[in-house]
Amino acid sequence: MASIYVTRKIPTAGITLLEEAGHDVVVSAKDGVLTKEELLQALGEKEYDAVLSLLTDSVDGEVFDAAASAKIFANYAVGFNNIDLDAAKERGITITNTPGVLTDTVAEYAFSLMLAVTKRIAEGDRFTRKGEYEGWAPELLLGSDMKGKTLGILGAGRIGSGVAVRAQKGLGMKVIYYDIKENEDLEKEIECTFRASVEEVLKEADVVSVHVPLLDSTHHLINAERLAMMKPSAYLINTSRGPVIDEAALVEALKNGVIRGAGLDVFENEPRLAAGLSSLENVVITPHIASASDETREKMATIAAQNIIDFLAGKKPENAVA
Ligand code: NAD
C-alpha cells in the first residue's frame, strides 16, 4: 500500500480508483488553494509515495524536496506550466497530465465564448437584468455574424483544431491558423490554411482564438504591438493560459477600440483581473471554467489517478510529460 497526497478535493471517482487499488489517500482538508507554506507542511507530515497536484499549485524544487519519497506528481490538468520540469528531471520525478479528455469540452467552451462576445449575449443579459430593456429596437446591441468570417487559430493542437472544426462545420467560417508545425490532420478534416506567422493571422482574422501552451516562447504572445495589427472589428478569445496575453495591453485595446471585443476564461494573475477589465462591456470574462463539465472533471480525476496507479505498479504512466 502506498500513500498518496491530493492537494485539493477532486471528483470522487479519482479518489475511489486510488483506494480500490489499495492505496492510502489523504486529501487536503482545505477548501481552497494551499499556500506554499501549507503545501510544504502537508507534504512533510507523512512519507508520501505520490502526489496528485492541481494547476493552481506551484510545484518547484522545494515542493519536490518536501515530498522526498514521492517520485510521481500527477497534475490534474492538460497544461503543466505550474510545474518546474527541470527541477523534476534533476530529481528523477515523473510528471503526468490529463490530455485528450478536455479537448471537446474546452473547444465547445471557446466556441461559446466566441458567440457570447460577438452576439453580445452576456452584455444583453446584464442590460436586461438591470431593467434597461424598454422594448425591441432596430439598433439595440448590434453584434457580428460569423458565417463567412475568418477564424484565426493560434496553436492548432487538440483544442485549437476542435474549435476550428466546429467553427467551419457549424458556422461556415473560413479558418486560418498558425502553429510551430503544420497540422496535416486538420487540413484533411476541414478546409483551412496555414499561415507562416502570428502576425499574418492577426492581420487577417475576424476572430482570433488562442490555444498555445504557456511557455517562455508564448508568454505575452499577444502584446500591444500585435493587438494593433488586428482589425478594429476583430475579437480575441483566450481559453489557453492568461500570461499568453499582456492583459493590461488588452484592456487598453478594448477601451480604445483597437479591437472590438474579447472573451477570456483565463487571466494573467489569476484570480486577480487587470485594472479596468471588469468594467468593460465589450469583454466576456469567466472564472477558468472551460473544462468544467461533470463528465470531463470526472475523467480528469480518473486519468490522474490511473497515472499514479500505473507508476506505483512499475509501469510507465500513459501521460508522462517528464
Ligand atoms: P496541444 O499540445 O494539443 O496543442 C497546443 C498547440 O500549440 C500545439 O499544436 C503546439 O505545436 C502549438 N504551439 C506550441 N508553441 C507554439 C508557439 N510558440 N506558437 C504557436 N503554436 C505553438 O494542447 P491542447 O490540449 O490543445 O491544450 C492547449 C492549452 O490549452 C493547454 O496547454 C492549456 O494551457 C490550455 N487549457 C486551458 C483550459 C481551461 O480550462 N481554460 C483547459 C484545457 C487546456
PDB file of N, CA and C and ligand atoms in Angstrom, residues 55 77-81 99-100 102-103 106 109 154-161 178-181 183 198 210-215 217-218 221 238-241 265-266 288-292 297, ligand 1:
ATOM      1  N   LEU A  55      -3.490  22.610 -11.098  1.00  0.00           N
ATOM      2  CA  LEU A  55      -2.803  23.667 -11.847  1.00  0.00           C
ATOM      3  C   LEU A  55      -2.595  24.928 -11.015  1.00  0.00           C
ATOM      4  N   ALA A  77      -4.646  18.356 -14.889  1.00  0.00           N
ATOM      5  CA  ALA A  77      -4.806  19.380 -15.934  1.00  0.00           C
ATOM      6  C   ALA A  77      -4.065  18.894 -17.165  1.00  0.00           C
ATOM      7  N   VAL A  78      -4.408  19.474 -18.315  1.00  0.00           N
ATOM      8  CA  VAL A  78      -3.605  19.163 -19.507  1.00  0.00           C
ATOM      9  C   VAL A  78      -2.366  20.052 -19.525  1.00  0.00           C
ATOM     10  N   GLY A  79      -2.513  21.318 -19.089  1.00  0.00           N
ATOM     11  CA  GLY A  79      -1.357  22.218 -19.000  1.00  0.00           C
ATOM     12  C   GLY A  79      -0.518  21.839 -17.790  1.00  0.00           C
ATOM     13  N   PHE A  80       0.800  22.058 -17.871  1.00  0.00           N
ATOM     14  CA  PHE A  80       1.657  21.735 -16.716  1.00  0.00           C
ATOM     15  C   PHE A  80       2.694  22.832 -16.502  1.00  0.00           C
ATOM     16  N   ASN A  81       2.308  24.069 -16.879  1.00  0.00           N
ATOM     17  CA  ASN A  81       3.199  25.212 -16.688  1.00  0.00           C
ATOM     18  C   ASN A  81       3.381  25.571 -15.212  1.00  0.00           C
ATOM     19  N   PRO A  99      -4.269  14.779 -20.794  1.00  0.00           N
ATOM     20  CA  PRO A  99      -4.644  15.290 -22.112  1.00  0.00           C
ATOM     21  C   PRO A  99      -5.837  14.549 -22.726  1.00  0.00           C
ATOM     22  N   GLY A 100      -6.387  15.142 -23.772  1.00  0.00           N
ATOM     23  CA  GLY A 100      -7.407  14.441 -24.572  1.00  0.00           C
ATOM     24  C   GLY A 100      -8.813  14.588 -24.032  1.00  0.00           C
ATOM     25  N   LEU A 102     -10.114  16.709 -22.136  1.00  0.00           N
ATOM     26  CA  LEU A 102     -10.640  18.074 -22.028  1.00  0.00           C
ATOM     27  C   LEU A 102     -10.946  18.676 -23.394  1.00  0.00           C
ATOM     28  N   THR A 103     -10.454  18.028 -24.430  1.00  0.00           N
ATOM     29  CA  THR A 103     -10.448  18.665 -25.747  1.00  0.00           C
ATOM     30  C   THR A 103     -11.824  19.150 -26.186  1.00  0.00           C
ATOM     31  N   VAL A 106     -13.345  21.941 -23.811  1.00  0.00           N
ATOM     32  CA  VAL A 106     -12.733  23.273 -23.922  1.00  0.00           C
ATOM     33  C   VAL A 106     -13.007  23.870 -25.311  1.00  0.00           C
ATOM     34  N   TYR A 109     -16.311  25.266 -25.251  1.00  0.00           N
ATOM     35  CA  TYR A 109     -16.329  26.483 -24.430  1.00  0.00           C
ATOM     36  C   TYR A 109     -15.776  27.682 -25.194  1.00  0.00           C
ATOM     37  N   LEU A 154      -4.524  30.298 -33.118  1.00  0.00           N
ATOM     38  CA  LEU A 154      -3.099  30.311 -32.744  1.00  0.00           C
ATOM     39  C   LEU A 154      -2.855  29.082 -31.881  1.00  0.00           C
ATOM     40  N   GLY A 155      -2.137  28.096 -32.436  1.00  0.00           N
ATOM     41  CA  GLY A 155      -1.920  26.829 -31.737  1.00  0.00           C
ATOM     42  C   GLY A 155      -2.989  25.832 -32.128  1.00  0.00           C
ATOM     43  N   ALA A 156      -2.764  25.174 -33.280  1.00  0.00           N
ATOM     44  CA  ALA A 156      -3.777  24.234 -33.779  1.00  0.00           C
ATOM     45  C   ALA A 156      -3.465  22.815 -33.318  1.00  0.00           C
ATOM     46  N   GLY A 157      -3.433  22.636 -31.984  1.00  0.00           N
ATOM     47  CA  GLY A 157      -3.276  21.297 -31.416  1.00  0.00           C
ATOM     48  C   GLY A 157      -4.656  20.695 -31.236  1.00  0.00           C
ATOM     49  N   ARG A 158      -4.810  19.938 -30.146  1.00  0.00           N
ATOM     50  CA  ARG A 158      -6.091  19.244 -29.930  1.00  0.00           C
ATOM     51  C   ARG A 158      -7.255  20.238 -29.808  1.00  0.00           C
ATOM     52  N   ILE A 159      -7.129  21.218 -28.891  1.00  0.00           N
ATOM     53  CA  ILE A 159      -8.264  22.118 -28.639  1.00  0.00           C
ATOM     54  C   ILE A 159      -8.447  23.100 -29.792  1.00  0.00           C
ATOM     55  N   GLY A 160      -7.342  23.683 -30.260  1.00  0.00           N
ATOM     56  CA  GLY A 160      -7.423  24.629 -31.380  1.00  0.00           C
ATOM     57  C   GLY A 160      -8.098  23.981 -32.590  1.00  0.00           C
ATOM     58  N   SER A 161      -7.738  22.730 -32.880  1.00  0.00           N
ATOM     59  CA  SER A 161      -8.356  22.029 -34.011  1.00  0.00           C
ATOM     60  C   SER A 161      -9.847  21.821 -33.772  1.00  0.00           C
ATOM     61  N   TYR A 178      -2.006  29.475 -37.256  1.00  0.00           N
ATOM     62  CA  TYR A 178      -0.554  29.471 -37.120  1.00  0.00           C
ATOM     63  C   TYR A 178      -0.203  28.518 -35.993  1.00  0.00           C
ATOM     64  N   ASP A 179       0.823  27.735 -36.228  1.00  0.00           N
ATOM     65  CA  ASP A 179       1.353  26.825 -35.209  1.00  0.00           C
ATOM     66  C   ASP A 179       2.824  26.681 -35.536  1.00  0.00           C
ATOM     67  N   ILE A 180       3.601  26.145 -34.587  1.00  0.00           N
ATOM     68  CA  ILE A 180       5.013  25.943 -34.910  1.00  0.00           C
ATOM     69  C   ILE A 180       5.187  24.798 -35.910  1.00  0.00           C
ATOM     70  N   LYS A 181       4.119  24.012 -36.077  1.00  0.00           N
ATOM     71  CA  LYS A 181       4.164  22.991 -37.134  1.00  0.00           C
ATOM     72  C   LYS A 181       2.800  22.915 -37.827  1.00  0.00           C
ATOM     73  N   ASN A 183      -0.524  21.354 -39.337  1.00  0.00           N
ATOM     74  CA  ASN A 183      -1.358  20.264 -38.848  1.00  0.00           C
ATOM     75  C   ASN A 183      -2.069  19.622 -40.048  1.00  0.00           C
ATOM     76  N   VAL A 198       2.374  34.508 -36.666  1.00  0.00           N
ATOM     77  CA  VAL A 198       1.274  35.001 -35.817  1.00  0.00           C
ATOM     78  C   VAL A 198       0.700  36.263 -36.453  1.00  0.00           C
ATOM     79  N   VAL A 210      -6.987  31.697 -29.121  1.00  0.00           N
ATOM     80  CA  VAL A 210      -5.631  31.316 -28.700  1.00  0.00           C
ATOM     81  C   VAL A 210      -5.640  29.966 -27.980  1.00  0.00           C
ATOM     82  N   HIS A 211      -4.770  29.041 -28.443  1.00  0.00           N
ATOM     83  CA  HIS A 211      -4.735  27.681 -27.878  1.00  0.00           C
ATOM     84  C   HIS A 211      -3.334  27.144 -27.710  1.00  0.00           C
ATOM     85  N   VAL A 212      -2.359  28.036 -27.534  1.00  0.00           N
ATOM     86  CA  VAL A 212      -0.971  27.577 -27.333  1.00  0.00           C
ATOM     87  C   VAL A 212      -0.764  27.245 -25.856  1.00  0.00           C
ATOM     88  N   PRO A 213       0.199  26.372 -25.541  1.00  0.00           N
ATOM     89  CA  PRO A 213       0.531  26.174 -24.121  1.00  0.00           C
ATOM     90  C   PRO A 213       1.311  27.380 -23.617  1.00  0.00           C
ATOM     91  N   LEU A 214       1.355  27.588 -22.306  1.00  0.00           N
ATOM     92  CA  LEU A 214       2.171  28.680 -21.760  1.00  0.00           C
ATOM     93  C   LEU A 214       3.618  28.206 -21.645  1.00  0.00           C
ATOM     94  N   LEU A 215       4.470  28.827 -22.422  1.00  0.00           N
ATOM     95  CA  LEU A 215       5.910  28.514 -22.438  1.00  0.00           C
ATOM     96  C   LEU A 215       6.634  29.859 -22.448  1.00  0.00           C
ATOM     97  N   SER A 217       8.293  30.911 -24.806  1.00  0.00           N
ATOM     98  CA  SER A 217       8.089  31.427 -26.164  1.00  0.00           C
ATOM     99  C   SER A 217       6.675  31.951 -26.417  1.00  0.00           C
ATOM    100  N   THR A 218       5.730  31.629 -25.526  1.00  0.00           N
ATOM    101  CA  THR A 218       4.353  32.098 -25.758  1.00  0.00           C
ATOM    102  C   THR A 218       3.919  33.138 -24.714  1.00  0.00           C
ATOM    103  N   LEU A 221       2.540  36.450 -26.005  1.00  0.00           N
ATOM    104  CA  LEU A 221       2.474  36.242 -27.467  1.00  0.00           C
ATOM    105  C   LEU A 221       1.610  37.336 -28.094  1.00  0.00           C
ATOM    106  N   ASN A 238      -9.525  33.859 -25.503  1.00  0.00           N
ATOM    107  CA  ASN A 238      -8.426  33.123 -24.858  1.00  0.00           C
ATOM    108  C   ASN A 238      -8.944  32.124 -23.830  1.00  0.00           C
ATOM    109  N   THR A 239      -8.729  30.839 -24.148  1.00  0.00           N
ATOM    110  CA  THR A 239      -9.023  29.775 -23.172  1.00  0.00           C
ATOM    111  C   THR A 239      -7.744  28.997 -22.885  1.00  0.00           C
ATOM    112  N   SER A 240      -6.568  29.581 -23.220  1.00  0.00           N
ATOM    113  CA  SER A 240      -5.328  28.808 -23.015  1.00  0.00           C
ATOM    114  C   SER A 240      -4.773  29.078 -21.617  1.00  0.00           C
ATOM    115  N   ARG A 241      -3.895  30.050 -21.488  1.00  0.00           N
ATOM    116  CA  ARG A 241      -3.391  30.470 -20.182  1.00  0.00           C
ATOM    117  C   ARG A 241      -3.277  31.986 -20.213  1.00  0.00           C
ATOM    118  N   ASP A 265     -11.285  33.294 -20.541  1.00  0.00           N
ATOM    119  CA  ASP A 265     -11.557  32.355 -19.451  1.00  0.00           C
ATOM    120  C   ASP A 265     -10.365  32.280 -18.500  1.00  0.00           C
ATOM    121  N   VAL A 266      -9.252  32.888 -18.918  1.00  0.00           N
ATOM    122  CA  VAL A 266      -8.010  32.806 -18.133  1.00  0.00           C
ATOM    123  C   VAL A 266      -7.385  34.193 -18.054  1.00  0.00           C
ATOM    124  N   HIS A 288     -12.083  30.678 -15.349  1.00  0.00           N
ATOM    125  CA  HIS A 288     -11.285  29.475 -15.695  1.00  0.00           C
ATOM    126  C   HIS A 288     -12.129  28.198 -15.572  1.00  0.00           C
ATOM    127  N   ILE A 289     -13.235  28.188 -16.324  1.00  0.00           N
ATOM    128  CA  ILE A 289     -14.156  27.044 -16.234  1.00  0.00           C
ATOM    129  C   ILE A 289     -14.317  26.320 -17.570  1.00  0.00           C
ATOM    130  N   ALA A 290     -13.374  26.551 -18.504  1.00  0.00           N
ATOM    131  CA  ALA A 290     -13.551  25.964 -19.836  1.00  0.00           C
ATOM    132  C   ALA A 290     -13.644  24.438 -19.811  1.00  0.00           C
ATOM    133  N   SER A 291     -12.994  23.795 -18.859  1.00  0.00           N
ATOM    134  CA  SER A 291     -13.062  22.323 -18.820  1.00  0.00           C
ATOM    135  C   SER A 291     -14.057  21.838 -17.770  1.00  0.00           C
ATOM    136  N   ALA A 292     -14.815  22.775 -17.195  1.00  0.00           N
ATOM    137  CA  ALA A 292     -15.651  22.414 -16.051  1.00  0.00           C
ATOM    138  C   ALA A 292     -16.986  21.803 -16.445  1.00  0.00           C
ATOM    139  N   ARG A 297     -14.472  16.670 -15.755  1.00  0.00           N
ATOM    140  CA  ARG A 297     -13.747  16.730 -14.480  1.00  0.00           C
ATOM    141  C   ARG A 297     -13.635  15.326 -13.857  1.00  0.00           C
TER     142      ARG A 297
HETATM  143  P1  NAD B   1      -1.858  20.715 -27.580  1.00  0.00           P
HETATM  144  O1  NAD B   1      -0.476  20.408 -27.098  1.00  0.00           O
HETATM  145  O2  NAD B   1      -2.627  19.643 -28.269  1.00  0.00           O
HETATM  146  O3  NAD B   1      -1.836  21.979 -28.552  1.00  0.00           O
HETATM  147  C1  NAD B   1      -1.007  23.089 -28.385  1.00  0.00           C
HETATM  148  C2  NAD B   1      -0.535  23.533 -29.774  1.00  0.00           C
HETATM  149  O4  NAD B   1       0.200  24.744 -29.620  1.00  0.00           O
HETATM  150  C3  NAD B   1       0.391  22.506 -30.445  1.00  0.00           C
HETATM  151  O5  NAD B   1      -0.080  22.225 -31.744  1.00  0.00           O
HETATM  152  C4  NAD B   1       1.747  23.205 -30.477  1.00  0.00           C
HETATM  153  O6  NAD B   1       2.525  22.872 -31.606  1.00  0.00           O
HETATM  154  C5  NAD B   1       1.326  24.668 -30.519  1.00  0.00           C
HETATM  155  N1  NAD B   1       2.370  25.583 -30.090  1.00  0.00           N
HETATM  156  C6  NAD B   1       3.311  25.427 -29.134  1.00  0.00           C
HETATM  157  N2  NAD B   1       4.094  26.519 -29.068  1.00  0.00           N
HETATM  158  C7  NAD B   1       3.642  27.389 -30.000  1.00  0.00           C
HETATM  159  C8  NAD B   1       4.032  28.693 -30.418  1.00  0.00           C
HETATM  160  N3  NAD B   1       5.057  29.323 -29.853  1.00  0.00           N
HETATM  161  N4  NAD B   1       3.334  29.282 -31.408  1.00  0.00           N
HETATM  162  C9  NAD B   1       2.280  28.640 -31.996  1.00  0.00           C
HETATM  163  N5  NAD B   1       1.880  27.401 -31.656  1.00  0.00           N
HETATM  164  C10 NAD B   1       2.537  26.789 -30.663  1.00  0.00           C
HETATM  165  O7  NAD B   1      -2.623  21.238 -26.289  1.00  0.00           O
HETATM  166  P2  NAD B   1      -4.212  21.327 -26.070  1.00  0.00           P
HETATM  167  O8  NAD B   1      -4.705  20.089 -25.406  1.00  0.00           O
HETATM  168  O9  NAD B   1      -4.836  21.801 -27.334  1.00  0.00           O
HETATM  169  O10 NAD B   1      -4.250  22.466 -24.953  1.00  0.00           O
HETATM  170  C11 NAD B   1      -3.760  23.767 -25.239  1.00  0.00           C
HETATM  171  C12 NAD B   1      -3.645  24.579 -23.969  1.00  0.00           C
HETATM  172  O11 NAD B   1      -4.930  24.923 -23.508  1.00  0.00           O
HETATM  173  C13 NAD B   1      -3.021  23.836 -22.781  1.00  0.00           C
HETATM  174  O12 NAD B   1      -1.601  23.898 -22.796  1.00  0.00           O
HETATM  175  C14 NAD B   1      -3.603  24.530 -21.577  1.00  0.00           C
HETATM  176  O13 NAD B   1      -2.719  25.528 -21.122  1.00  0.00           O
HETATM  177  C15 NAD B   1      -4.870  25.186 -22.122  1.00  0.00           C
HETATM  178  N6  NAD B   1      -6.083  24.648 -21.488  1.00  0.00           N
HETATM  179  C16 NAD B   1      -6.905  25.500 -20.805  1.00  0.00           C
HETATM  180  C17 NAD B   1      -8.064  25.025 -20.219  1.00  0.00           C
HETATM  181  C18 NAD B   1      -9.013  25.926 -19.469  1.00  0.00           C
HETATM  182  O14 NAD B   1      -9.667  25.463 -18.546  1.00  0.00           O
HETATM  183  N7  NAD B   1      -9.165  27.196 -19.850  1.00  0.00           N
HETATM  184  C19 NAD B   1      -8.379  23.669 -20.310  1.00  0.00           C
HETATM  185  C20 NAD B   1      -7.539  22.835 -21.036  1.00  0.00           C
HETATM  186  C21 NAD B   1      -6.399  23.334 -21.622  1.00  0.00           C
END
